[in-house]
mmCIF file of C-alpha atoms in Angstrom:
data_model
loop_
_atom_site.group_PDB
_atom_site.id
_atom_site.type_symbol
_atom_site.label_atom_id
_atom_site.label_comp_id
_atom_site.label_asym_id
_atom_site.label_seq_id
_atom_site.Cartn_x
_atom_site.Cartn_y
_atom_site.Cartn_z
ATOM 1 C CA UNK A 1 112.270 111.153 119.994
ATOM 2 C CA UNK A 2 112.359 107.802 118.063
ATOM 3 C CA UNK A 3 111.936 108.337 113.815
ATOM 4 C CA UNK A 4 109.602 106.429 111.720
ATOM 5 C CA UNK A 5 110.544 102.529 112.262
ATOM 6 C CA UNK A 6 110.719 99.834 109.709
ATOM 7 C CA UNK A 7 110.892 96.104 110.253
ATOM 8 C CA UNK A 8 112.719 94.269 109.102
ATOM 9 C CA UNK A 9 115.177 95.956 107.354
ATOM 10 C CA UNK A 10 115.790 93.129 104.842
ATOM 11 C CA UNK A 11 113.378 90.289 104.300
ATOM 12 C CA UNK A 12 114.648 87.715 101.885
ATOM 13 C CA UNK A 13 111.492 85.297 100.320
ATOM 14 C CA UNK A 14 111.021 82.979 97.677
ATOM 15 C CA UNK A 15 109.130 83.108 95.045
ATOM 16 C CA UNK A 16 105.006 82.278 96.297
ATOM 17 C CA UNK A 17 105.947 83.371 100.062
ATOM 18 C CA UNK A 18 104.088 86.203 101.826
ATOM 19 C CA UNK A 19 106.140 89.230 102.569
ATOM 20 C CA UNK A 20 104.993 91.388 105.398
ATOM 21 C CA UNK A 21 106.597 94.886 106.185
ATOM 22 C CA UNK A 22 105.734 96.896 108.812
ATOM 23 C CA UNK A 23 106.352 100.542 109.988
ATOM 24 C CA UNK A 24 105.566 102.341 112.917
ATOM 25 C CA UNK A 25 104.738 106.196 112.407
ATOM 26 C CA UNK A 26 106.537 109.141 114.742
ATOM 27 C CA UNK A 27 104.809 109.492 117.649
ATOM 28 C CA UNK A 28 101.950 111.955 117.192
ATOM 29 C CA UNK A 29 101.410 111.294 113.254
ATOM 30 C CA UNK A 30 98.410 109.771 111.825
ATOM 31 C CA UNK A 31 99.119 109.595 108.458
ATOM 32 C CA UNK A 32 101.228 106.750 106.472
ATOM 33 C CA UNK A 33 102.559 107.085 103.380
ATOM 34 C CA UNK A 34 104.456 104.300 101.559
ATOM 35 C CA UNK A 35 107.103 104.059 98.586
ATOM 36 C CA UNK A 36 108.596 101.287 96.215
ATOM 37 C CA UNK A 37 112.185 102.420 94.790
ATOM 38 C CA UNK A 38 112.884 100.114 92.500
ATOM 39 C CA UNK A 39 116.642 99.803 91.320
ATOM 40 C CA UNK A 40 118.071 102.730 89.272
ATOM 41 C CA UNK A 41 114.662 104.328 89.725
ATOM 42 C CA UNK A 42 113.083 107.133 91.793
ATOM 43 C CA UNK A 43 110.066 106.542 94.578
ATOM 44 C CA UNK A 44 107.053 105.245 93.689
ATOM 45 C CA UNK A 45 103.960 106.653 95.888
ATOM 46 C CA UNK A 46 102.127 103.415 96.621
ATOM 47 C CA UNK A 47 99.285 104.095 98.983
ATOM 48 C CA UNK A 48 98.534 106.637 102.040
ATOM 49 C CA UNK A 49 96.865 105.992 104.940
ATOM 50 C CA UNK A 50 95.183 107.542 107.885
ATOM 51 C CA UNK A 51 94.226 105.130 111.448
ATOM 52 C CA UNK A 52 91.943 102.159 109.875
ATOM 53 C CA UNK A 53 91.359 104.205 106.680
ATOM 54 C CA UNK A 54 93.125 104.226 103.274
ATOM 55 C CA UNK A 55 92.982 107.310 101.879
ATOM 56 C CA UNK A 56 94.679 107.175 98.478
ATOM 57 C CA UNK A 57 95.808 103.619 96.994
ATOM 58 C CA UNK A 58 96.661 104.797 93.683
ATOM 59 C CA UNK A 59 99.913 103.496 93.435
ATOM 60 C CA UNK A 60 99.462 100.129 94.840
ATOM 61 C CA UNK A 61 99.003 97.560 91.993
ATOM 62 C CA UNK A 62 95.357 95.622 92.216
ATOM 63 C CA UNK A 63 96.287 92.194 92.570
ATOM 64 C CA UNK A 64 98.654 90.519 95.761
ATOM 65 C CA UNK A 65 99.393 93.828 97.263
ATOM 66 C CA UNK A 66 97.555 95.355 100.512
ATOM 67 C CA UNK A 67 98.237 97.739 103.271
ATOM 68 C CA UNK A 68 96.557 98.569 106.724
ATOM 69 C CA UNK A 69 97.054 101.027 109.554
ATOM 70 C CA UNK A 70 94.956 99.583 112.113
ATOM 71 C CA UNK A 71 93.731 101.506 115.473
ATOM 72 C CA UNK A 72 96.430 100.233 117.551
ATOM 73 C CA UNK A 73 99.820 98.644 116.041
ATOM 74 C CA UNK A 74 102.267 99.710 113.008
ATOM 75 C CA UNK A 75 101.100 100.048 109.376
ATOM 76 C CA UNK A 76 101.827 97.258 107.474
ATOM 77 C CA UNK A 77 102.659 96.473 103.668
ATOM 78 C CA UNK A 78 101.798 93.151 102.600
ATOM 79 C CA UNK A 79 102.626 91.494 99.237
ATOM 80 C CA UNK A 80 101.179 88.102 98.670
ATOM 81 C CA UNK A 81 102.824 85.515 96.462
ATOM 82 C CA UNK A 82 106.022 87.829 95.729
ATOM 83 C CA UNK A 83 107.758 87.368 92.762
ATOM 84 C CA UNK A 84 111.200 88.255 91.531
ATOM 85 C CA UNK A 85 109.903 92.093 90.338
ATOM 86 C CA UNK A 86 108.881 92.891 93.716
ATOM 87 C CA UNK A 87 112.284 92.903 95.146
ATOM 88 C CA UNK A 88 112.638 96.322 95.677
ATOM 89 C CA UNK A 89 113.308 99.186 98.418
ATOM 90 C CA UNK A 90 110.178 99.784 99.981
ATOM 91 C CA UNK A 91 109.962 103.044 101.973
ATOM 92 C CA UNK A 92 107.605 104.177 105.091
ATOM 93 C CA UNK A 93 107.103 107.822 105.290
ATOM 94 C CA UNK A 94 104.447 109.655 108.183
ATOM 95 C CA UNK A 95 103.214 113.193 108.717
ATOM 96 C CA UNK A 96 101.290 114.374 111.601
ATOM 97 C CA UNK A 97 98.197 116.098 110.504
ATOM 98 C CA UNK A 98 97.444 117.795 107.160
ATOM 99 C CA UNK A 99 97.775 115.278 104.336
ATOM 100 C CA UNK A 100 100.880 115.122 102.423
ATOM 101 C CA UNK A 101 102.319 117.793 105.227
ATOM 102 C CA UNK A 102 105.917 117.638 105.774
ATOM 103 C CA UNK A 103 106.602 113.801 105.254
ATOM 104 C CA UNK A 104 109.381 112.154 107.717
ATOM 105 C CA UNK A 105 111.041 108.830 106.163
ATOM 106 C CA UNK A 106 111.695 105.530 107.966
ATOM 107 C CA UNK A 107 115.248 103.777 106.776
ATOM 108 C CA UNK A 108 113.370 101.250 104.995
ATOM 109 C CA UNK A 109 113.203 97.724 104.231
ATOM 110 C CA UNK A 110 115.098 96.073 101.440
ATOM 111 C CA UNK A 111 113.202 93.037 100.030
ATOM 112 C CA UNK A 112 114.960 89.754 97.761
ATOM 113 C CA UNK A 113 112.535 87.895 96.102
ATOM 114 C CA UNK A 114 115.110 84.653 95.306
ATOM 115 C CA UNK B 1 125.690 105.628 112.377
ATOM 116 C CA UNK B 2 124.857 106.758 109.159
ATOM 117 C CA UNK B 3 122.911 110.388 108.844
ATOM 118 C CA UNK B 4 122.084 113.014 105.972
ATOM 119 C CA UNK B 5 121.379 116.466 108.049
ATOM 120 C CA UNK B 6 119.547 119.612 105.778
ATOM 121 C CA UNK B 7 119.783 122.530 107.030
ATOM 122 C CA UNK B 8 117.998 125.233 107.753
ATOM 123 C CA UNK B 9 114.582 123.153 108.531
ATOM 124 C CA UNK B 10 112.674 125.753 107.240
ATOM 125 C CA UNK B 11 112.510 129.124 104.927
ATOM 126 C CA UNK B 12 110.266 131.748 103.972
ATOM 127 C CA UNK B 13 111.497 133.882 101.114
ATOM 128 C CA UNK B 14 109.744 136.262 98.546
ATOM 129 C CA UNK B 15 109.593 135.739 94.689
ATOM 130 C CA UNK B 16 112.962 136.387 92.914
ATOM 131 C CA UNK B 17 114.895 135.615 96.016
ATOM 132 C CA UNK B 18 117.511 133.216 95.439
ATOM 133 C CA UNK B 19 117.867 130.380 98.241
ATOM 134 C CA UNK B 20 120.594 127.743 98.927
ATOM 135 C CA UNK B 21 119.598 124.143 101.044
ATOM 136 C CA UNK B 22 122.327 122.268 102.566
ATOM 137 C CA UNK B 23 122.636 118.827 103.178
ATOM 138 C CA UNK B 24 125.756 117.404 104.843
ATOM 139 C CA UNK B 25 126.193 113.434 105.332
ATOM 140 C CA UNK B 26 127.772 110.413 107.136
ATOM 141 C CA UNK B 27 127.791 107.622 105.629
ATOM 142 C CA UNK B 28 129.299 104.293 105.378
ATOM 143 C CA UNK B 29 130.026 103.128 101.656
ATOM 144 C CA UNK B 30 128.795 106.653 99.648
ATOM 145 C CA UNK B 31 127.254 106.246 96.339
ATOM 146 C CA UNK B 32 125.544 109.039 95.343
ATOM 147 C CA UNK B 33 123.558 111.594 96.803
ATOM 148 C CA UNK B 34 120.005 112.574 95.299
ATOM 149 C CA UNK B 35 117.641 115.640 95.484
ATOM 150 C CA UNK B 36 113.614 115.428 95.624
ATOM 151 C CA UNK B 37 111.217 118.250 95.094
ATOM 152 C CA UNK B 38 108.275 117.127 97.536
ATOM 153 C CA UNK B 39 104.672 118.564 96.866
ATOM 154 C CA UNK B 40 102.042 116.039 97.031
ATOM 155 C CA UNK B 41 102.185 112.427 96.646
ATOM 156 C CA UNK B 42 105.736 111.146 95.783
ATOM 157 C CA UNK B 43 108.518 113.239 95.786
ATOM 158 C CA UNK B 44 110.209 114.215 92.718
ATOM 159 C CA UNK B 45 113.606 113.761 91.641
ATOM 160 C CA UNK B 46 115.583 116.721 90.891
ATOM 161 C CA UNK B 47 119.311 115.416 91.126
ATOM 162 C CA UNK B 48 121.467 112.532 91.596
ATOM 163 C CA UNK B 49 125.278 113.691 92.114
ATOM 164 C CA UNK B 50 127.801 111.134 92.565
ATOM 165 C CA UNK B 51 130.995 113.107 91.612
ATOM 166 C CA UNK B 52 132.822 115.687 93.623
ATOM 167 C CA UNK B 53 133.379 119.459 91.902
ATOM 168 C CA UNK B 54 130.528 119.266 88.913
ATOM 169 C CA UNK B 55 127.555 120.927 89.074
ATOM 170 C CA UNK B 56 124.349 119.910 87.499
ATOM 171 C CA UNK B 57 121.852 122.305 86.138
ATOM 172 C CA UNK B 58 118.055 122.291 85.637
ATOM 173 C CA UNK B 59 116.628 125.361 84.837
ATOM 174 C CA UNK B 60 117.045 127.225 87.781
ATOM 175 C CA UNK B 61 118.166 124.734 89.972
ATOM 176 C CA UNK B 62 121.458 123.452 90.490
ATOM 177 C CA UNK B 63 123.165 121.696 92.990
ATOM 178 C CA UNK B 64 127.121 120.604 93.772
ATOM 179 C CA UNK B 65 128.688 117.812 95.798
ATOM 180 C CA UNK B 66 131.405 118.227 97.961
ATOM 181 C CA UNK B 67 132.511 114.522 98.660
ATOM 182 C CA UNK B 68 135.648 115.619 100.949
ATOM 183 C CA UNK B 69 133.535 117.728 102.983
ATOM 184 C CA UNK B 70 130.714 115.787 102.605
ATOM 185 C CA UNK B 71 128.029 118.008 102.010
ATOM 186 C CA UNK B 72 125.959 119.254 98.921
ATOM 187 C CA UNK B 73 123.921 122.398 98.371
ATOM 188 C CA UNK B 74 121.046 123.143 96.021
ATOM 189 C CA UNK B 75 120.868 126.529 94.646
ATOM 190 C CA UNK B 76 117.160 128.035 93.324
ATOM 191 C CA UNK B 77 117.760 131.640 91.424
ATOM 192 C CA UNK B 78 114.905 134.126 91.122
ATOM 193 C CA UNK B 79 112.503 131.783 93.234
ATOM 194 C CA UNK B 80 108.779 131.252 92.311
ATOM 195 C CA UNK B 81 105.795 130.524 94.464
ATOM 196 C CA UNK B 82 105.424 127.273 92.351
ATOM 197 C CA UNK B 83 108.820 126.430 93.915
ATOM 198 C CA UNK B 84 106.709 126.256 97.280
ATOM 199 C CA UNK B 85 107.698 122.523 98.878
ATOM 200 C CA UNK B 86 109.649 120.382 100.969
ATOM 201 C CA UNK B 87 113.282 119.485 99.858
ATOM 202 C CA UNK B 88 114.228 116.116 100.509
ATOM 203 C CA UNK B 89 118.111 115.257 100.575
ATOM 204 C CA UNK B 90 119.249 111.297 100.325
ATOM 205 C CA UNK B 91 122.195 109.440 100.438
ATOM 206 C CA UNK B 92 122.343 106.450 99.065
ATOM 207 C CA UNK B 93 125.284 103.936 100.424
ATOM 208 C CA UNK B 94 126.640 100.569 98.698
ATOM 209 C CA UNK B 95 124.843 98.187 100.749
ATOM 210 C CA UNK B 96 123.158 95.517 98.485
ATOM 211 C CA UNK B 97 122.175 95.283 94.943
ATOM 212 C CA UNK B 98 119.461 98.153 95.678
ATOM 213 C CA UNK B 99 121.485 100.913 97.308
ATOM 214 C CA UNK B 100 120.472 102.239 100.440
ATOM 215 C CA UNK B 101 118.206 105.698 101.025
ATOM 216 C CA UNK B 102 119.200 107.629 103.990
ATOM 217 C CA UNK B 103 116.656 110.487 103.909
ATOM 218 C CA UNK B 104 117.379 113.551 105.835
ATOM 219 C CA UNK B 105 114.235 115.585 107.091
ATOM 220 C CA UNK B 106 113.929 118.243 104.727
ATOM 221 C CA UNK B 107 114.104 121.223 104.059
ATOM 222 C CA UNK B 108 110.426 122.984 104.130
ATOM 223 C CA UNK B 109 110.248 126.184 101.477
ATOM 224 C CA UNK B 110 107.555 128.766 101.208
ATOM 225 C CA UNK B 111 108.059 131.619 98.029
ATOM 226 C CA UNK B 112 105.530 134.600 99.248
ATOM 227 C CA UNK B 113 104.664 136.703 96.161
#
């Protein structure tokens, strides 16, 4: 019974580059959840999604940032033109029904911005 | 492999109970181990313990870390139904300049009035 999944676990870019991160949900959730922690911080709720509908992207600054959960496929983050601040621990959580039930997290992926 | 285990899963307890969640841990290259309250939205952090023997207090929470037997527990006296949530347990190792946040699965308490 696999966890949540996260790919890649580190992603190194430089400064302009496109950084995609993707996570697949436990089998049998629907909903999506994902975190920032930045250093010496705590989480950071970024957005939450359900299958090919964002529910809640409060968290998730305006400009570069995006996230989808399509039909079929993982959810993924993507940050456009990263710069130095967005390196940062980014963290995939998913729940199977209610919203914000019992959240499972994925290990994460570790982004450098160089 | 590294893991963070909480046990028990789940627990249903009545107002002024007092309940204690354990987390126990393998892991790599230990740095510190840190305690979320989980209710809606992002979790919230409760405690980060990173030495062995010294307990930290909030309110009516505390919690201890027991680095040679590699577990921690966190303690909740005279329990409210506000104190209704999931309680998340990480690790985090040494690996690069950011750490790295082993979550275990939580700990899922209900406070019945």
């Amino acid at each position: 019974n696999a966890g949540v999944m996260q790919n890649p676990r580190h992603l190194v870019r430089r400064r302009g580059q496109e950084a995609r991160l993707r996570c697949s949900p436990m089998k049998g959730h629907s909903h999506v959840y994902w975190y920032r922690q930045l250093p010496e911080e705590g989480l950071k709720f970024m957005v939450y999604l359900q299958k090919e509908n964002i529910i809640d992207e409060s968290g998730m600054p305006k400009e570069r940032f995006s996230a989808e959960f399509p039909k079929e496929g993982p959810s993924i983050l993507r940050i456009q033109q990263v710069v130095r601040g967005d390196s940062a621990a980014y963290f995939c959580a998913s729940s199977p029904g209610l919203a914000y039930d019992t959240q499972y997290f994925g290990p994460g992926t570790r982004l450098t911005v160089l | 492999e590294d893991k963070v285990v909480q046990s028990p899963l789940s627990l249903v307890v009545h107002e002024g109970d007092t309940v204690t969640l354990n987390c126990s841990y393998e892991v790599t290259n230990f740095r510190s181990l840190l305690w979320y309250k989980q209710e809606k939205k992002a979790p919230t952090f409760l405690f980060m313990l990173t030495s062995s023997g010294i307990e930290k207090k909030s309110g009516r929470l505390s919690s201890i870390l027991d680095k040679k037997e590699l577990f921690s527990i966190l303690n909740i006296t005279a329990t409210q139904t506000g104190d209704s949530a999931v309680y998340l347990c990480a690790v985090e190792d040494q690996g690069g300049s950011q750490g790295n946040l082993i979550f275990g699965k939580g700990t899922k308490l209900s406070v019945k009035p």
